[in-house]
XYZ file of N, CA and C in Angstrom:
333
model
N -9.491 -26.042 -41.579
C -10.762 -26.347 -40.906
C -10.511 -26.199 -39.746
N -9.306 -26.598 -39.056
C -9.038 -26.436 -37.630
C -8.987 -24.935 -37.280
N -8.592 -24.115 -38.156
C -8.819 -22.588 -37.792
C -10.270 -22.245 -37.816
N -11.095 -22.520 -38.503
C -12.319 -22.394 -38.521
C -12.936 -22.630 -37.071
N -12.852 -23.858 -36.624
C -13.331 -24.361 -35.539
C -12.641 -23.479 -34.411
N -11.568 -23.234 -34.560
C -10.835 -22.376 -33.265
C -11.371 -20.979 -33.515
N -11.751 -20.315 -34.468
C -12.247 -19.211 -34.540
C -13.936 -19.232 -34.011
N -14.356 -20.272 -34.220
C -15.876 -20.487 -33.842
C -15.767 -20.462 -32.210
N -14.955 -21.131 -31.834
C -14.773 -21.386 -30.479
C -14.382 -20.099 -29.827
N -13.571 -19.380 -30.367
C -13.213 -17.884 -29.768
C -14.509 -16.980 -30.096
N -15.141 -17.236 -30.923
C -16.409 -16.435 -31.139
C -17.380 -16.850 -30.099
N -17.511 -18.219 -29.686
C -18.630 -18.457 -28.514
C -18.035 -17.959 -27.192
N -16.745 -18.091 -27.096
C -16.163 -17.703 -25.637
C -16.615 -16.207 -25.575
N -16.438 -15.435 -26.806
C -16.605 -13.970 -26.803
C -18.202 -13.632 -26.564
N -18.868 -14.364 -27.193
C -20.283 -14.102 -27.168
C -20.787 -14.561 -25.591
N -20.257 -15.431 -25.053
C -20.686 -15.837 -23.656
C -20.078 -14.774 -22.818
N -18.826 -14.268 -22.881
C -18.412 -13.025 -22.037
C -19.395 -11.800 -22.243
N -19.664 -11.538 -23.536
C -20.246 -10.274 -23.801
C -21.792 -10.446 -22.963
N -22.373 -11.799 -23.070
C -23.686 -11.870 -22.174
C -23.601 -11.975 -20.903
N -22.291 -12.292 -20.247
C -22.254 -12.237 -18.881
C -21.892 -10.713 -18.624
N -21.284 -9.926 -19.417
C -20.956 -8.525 -19.037
C -22.490 -7.692 -19.294
N -23.178 -7.954 -20.264
C -24.492 -7.688 -20.440
C -25.547 -7.968 -19.080
N -25.465 -9.241 -18.816
C -26.194 -9.527 -17.709
C -25.782 -8.733 -16.469
N -24.373 -8.607 -16.344
C -24.122 -7.900 -14.978
C -24.603 -6.422 -15.220
N -24.443 -5.887 -16.083
C -25.009 -4.656 -16.312
C -26.437 -4.198 -16.303
N -27.169 -5.293 -16.710
C -28.769 -5.369 -17.005
C -29.251 -5.748 -15.617
N -28.700 -6.766 -14.883
C -29.337 -7.255 -13.784
C -29.388 -6.201 -12.413
N -28.354 -5.401 -12.416
C -28.512 -4.270 -11.241
C -29.639 -3.286 -11.641
N -29.711 -2.995 -13.090
C -30.746 -2.169 -13.483
C -32.205 -2.626 -13.258
N -32.342 -3.956 -13.388
C -33.525 -4.632 -13.227
C -34.019 -4.641 -11.633
N -32.768 -4.673 -10.800
C -33.188 -4.906 -9.416
C -33.495 -3.508 -9.009
N -33.129 -2.448 -9.749
C -33.521 -1.134 -9.346
C -34.645 -0.800 -9.730
N -35.253 -1.210 -10.875
C -36.566 -1.127 -11.322
C -37.643 -1.885 -10.651
N -37.186 -2.860 -10.035
C -38.022 -3.909 -9.345
C -38.635 -3.246 -8.301
N -38.025 -2.497 -7.284
C -38.622 -1.802 -6.153
C -39.715 -0.626 -6.912
N -39.318 0.034 -7.948
C -40.263 0.779 -8.551
C -41.438 0.154 -8.781
N -41.654 -0.903 -9.212
C -42.788 -1.637 -9.695
C -43.496 -2.082 -8.508
N -42.836 -2.642 -7.526
C -43.208 -2.970 -6.182
C -43.912 -1.663 -5.437
N -43.165 -0.501 -5.682
C -43.735 0.688 -5.090
C -45.084 1.237 -5.839
N -45.099 0.927 -7.315
C -46.345 1.312 -7.863
C -47.529 0.428 -7.476
N -47.204 -0.705 -7.291
C -48.334 -1.843 -6.798
C -48.792 -1.469 -5.539
N -47.900 -1.061 -4.612
C -47.995 -0.801 -3.128
C -48.890 0.686 -3.410
N -48.833 1.352 -4.256
C -49.411 2.741 -4.220
C -50.923 2.285 -4.793
N -50.967 1.484 -5.636
C -52.417 1.068 -6.146
C -52.965 0.563 -4.864
N -52.517 -0.449 -4.422
C -53.070 -1.181 -3.117
C -53.392 -0.201 -2.032
N -52.439 1.000 -1.710
C -52.783 1.928 -0.918
C -54.086 2.747 -1.422
N -54.163 3.112 -2.712
C -55.301 3.733 -3.081
C -56.467 2.867 -2.839
N -56.412 1.593 -3.225
C -57.776 0.573 -2.820
C -57.981 0.636 -1.420
N -56.999 0.521 -0.559
C -57.613 0.702 0.870
C -57.987 2.056 1.114
N -57.497 3.132 0.690
C -57.994 4.412 0.955
C -59.471 4.495 0.382
N -59.899 4.138 -0.545
C -61.096 4.072 -1.236
C -61.944 3.179 -0.071
N -61.696 2.082 0.273
C -62.264 1.235 1.394
C -62.582 2.062 2.706
N -61.611 2.734 2.895
C -61.601 3.507 4.378
C -62.562 4.840 3.915
N -62.370 5.298 2.893
C -63.442 6.534 2.664
C -64.589 5.993 2.551
N -64.960 4.719 2.033
C -66.299 4.222 1.801
C -66.884 3.897 3.378
N -65.912 3.360 4.098
C -66.634 2.939 5.592
C -66.683 4.259 6.176
N -65.837 5.439 6.128
C -65.996 6.400 6.727
C -67.545 6.998 6.395
N -67.869 7.080 5.096
C -69.028 7.649 4.827
C -70.167 6.651 5.360
N -70.069 5.306 5.265
C -71.124 4.767 6.252
C -71.139 5.013 7.511
N -70.062 5.170 8.495
C -70.080 5.719 9.666
C -70.714 6.933 9.866
N -70.419 7.850 8.982
C -71.066 9.190 9.291
C -72.676 9.139 8.979
N -73.009 8.297 8.157
C -74.435 8.101 7.890
C -75.121 7.535 9.061
N -74.417 6.419 9.440
C -75.105 5.995 10.827
C -75.094 6.980 12.112
N -74.057 7.912 12.019
C -74.013 8.665 13.274
C -75.152 9.768 12.941
N -75.343 10.315 11.772
C -76.346 11.036 11.536
C -77.636 10.399 11.718
N -77.711 9.160 11.564
C -79.055 8.544 11.774
C -79.462 8.311 13.176
N -78.483 8.245 14.018
C -78.364 8.027 15.556
C -78.860 9.349 16.045
N -78.312 10.445 15.619
C -78.492 11.884 15.844
C -79.966 12.197 15.737
N -80.449 11.787 14.463
C -81.674 11.957 14.361
C -82.744 11.120 15.219
N -82.233 9.994 15.487
C -83.161 9.085 16.538
C -83.099 9.691 17.940
N -82.125 10.252 18.246
C -81.675 10.866 19.583
C -82.888 11.881 19.994
N -83.408 12.617 18.866
C -84.320 13.662 19.384
C -85.602 13.071 19.695
N -86.176 12.325 19.042
C -87.416 11.622 19.598
C -87.137 10.846 20.972
N -86.113 10.178 21.211
C -85.722 9.358 22.183
C -85.881 10.547 23.504
N -85.136 11.751 23.097
C -84.969 12.775 24.218
C -86.610 13.172 24.482
N -87.197 13.418 23.496
C -88.616 13.961 23.829
C -89.475 12.722 24.604
N -89.426 11.548 24.056
C -90.025 10.250 24.883
C -89.551 10.515 26.301
N -88.333 10.546 26.756
C -87.802 10.818 27.852
C -88.425 11.915 28.780
N -88.399 12.917 27.971
C -89.181 14.101 28.727
C -90.551 13.898 28.988
N -91.270 13.332 28.162
C -92.769 12.917 28.309
C -92.906 11.742 29.615
N -91.887 10.897 29.637
C -91.949 9.881 30.664
C -91.578 10.569 32.015
N -90.583 11.544 31.976
C -90.388 12.033 33.367
C -91.501 13.025 33.696
N -92.172 13.694 32.943
C -93.427 14.466 33.167
C -94.428 13.481 33.756
N -94.756 12.647 33.076
C -95.821 11.552 33.559
C -95.337 11.017 34.976
N -94.297 10.816 35.215
C -93.489 10.237 36.562
C -94.060 11.162 37.726
N -93.683 12.587 37.193
C -93.724 13.662 38.058
C -95.348 13.868 38.490
N -96.213 13.631 37.625
C -97.485 13.813 37.518
C -98.221 12.816 38.649
N -97.589 11.473 38.169
C -98.200 10.324 38.961
C -97.640 10.619 40.508
N -96.414 10.947 40.919
C -95.876 11.370 42.125
C -96.983 12.305 42.776
N -97.054 13.477 42.122
C -97.920 14.329 42.587
C -99.385 13.976 42.991
N -99.763 13.094 42.231
C -101.216 12.503 42.316
C -101.133 11.608 43.591
N -100.178 10.797 43.768
C -100.046 10.046 44.861
C -99.922 10.798 45.950
N -99.146 11.815 45.981
C -99.086 12.753 47.047
C -100.302 13.265 47.655
N -101.223 13.635 46.665
C -102.589 14.068 46.858
C -103.537 13.057 47.407
N -103.330 11.956 46.880
C -104.192 10.777 47.533
C -103.704 10.455 49.002
N -102.459 10.569 49.034
C -102.128 10.391 50.559
C -102.359 11.182 51.496
N -102.393 12.371 51.102
C -102.939 13.542 51.841
C -104.350 13.558 52.089
N -105.117 13.277 51.238
C -106.561 13.001 51.192
C -106.930 11.824 52.176
N -106.077 10.694 52.015
C -106.413 9.588 52.929
C -106.133 9.993 54.304
N -104.902 10.652 54.754
C -104.708 11.235 55.864
C -105.920 12.111 56.444
N -106.089 12.852 55.749
C -107.337 13.776 56.309
C -108.792 12.964 56.611
N -108.980 11.911 55.637
C -109.966 11.212 56.061
C -109.760 10.402 57.399
N -108.723 9.858 57.481
C -108.332 9.170 58.766
C -108.515 10.082 59.944
N -107.984 11.319 59.771
C -108.329 12.408 60.859
C -109.595 12.534 61.353
N -110.369 12.595 60.096
C -111.897 13.077 60.218
C -112.613 11.826 60.919
N -112.157 10.311 60.610
C -112.669 9.125 61.296
C -112.496 9.245 62.703
N -110.970 9.717 63.177
C -110.570 9.590 64.624
C -111.302 10.700 65.363
N -111.861 11.878 64.807
C -112.493 12.845 65.554
C -113.876 12.487 65.721
N -114.659 11.599 64.600
C -115.846 11.195 64.809
C -115.998 10.136 65.893
N -115.026 9.186 65.722
C -114.856 8.201 66.768
C -114.977 8.840 68.100
N -114.232 9.746 68.355
C -114.058 10.546 69.868
C -115.226 11.001 70.219
């Protein structure tokens, strides 16, 4: 019986030793594999970020296109406003000139 107990203890020690050996062999492999899984999840994350960036870029392009389309009417309005201002300035000059002529005529009549 004592032999059986001793044999079991030796077997138990052998199993523990083998477990430690296996763990020491597997642990570095798991550590090497872990960065790969981290890298994969980072790639997934990068792909999601890139998709978000692409979507934002499309929105920016659309807004810029809309702004460009709005620019044409604004430019036309600016030209019309400039033309009207120029016409009003010319009209004011004619009015001032006519007023000056009337004043000169009045001065001649009074003399």
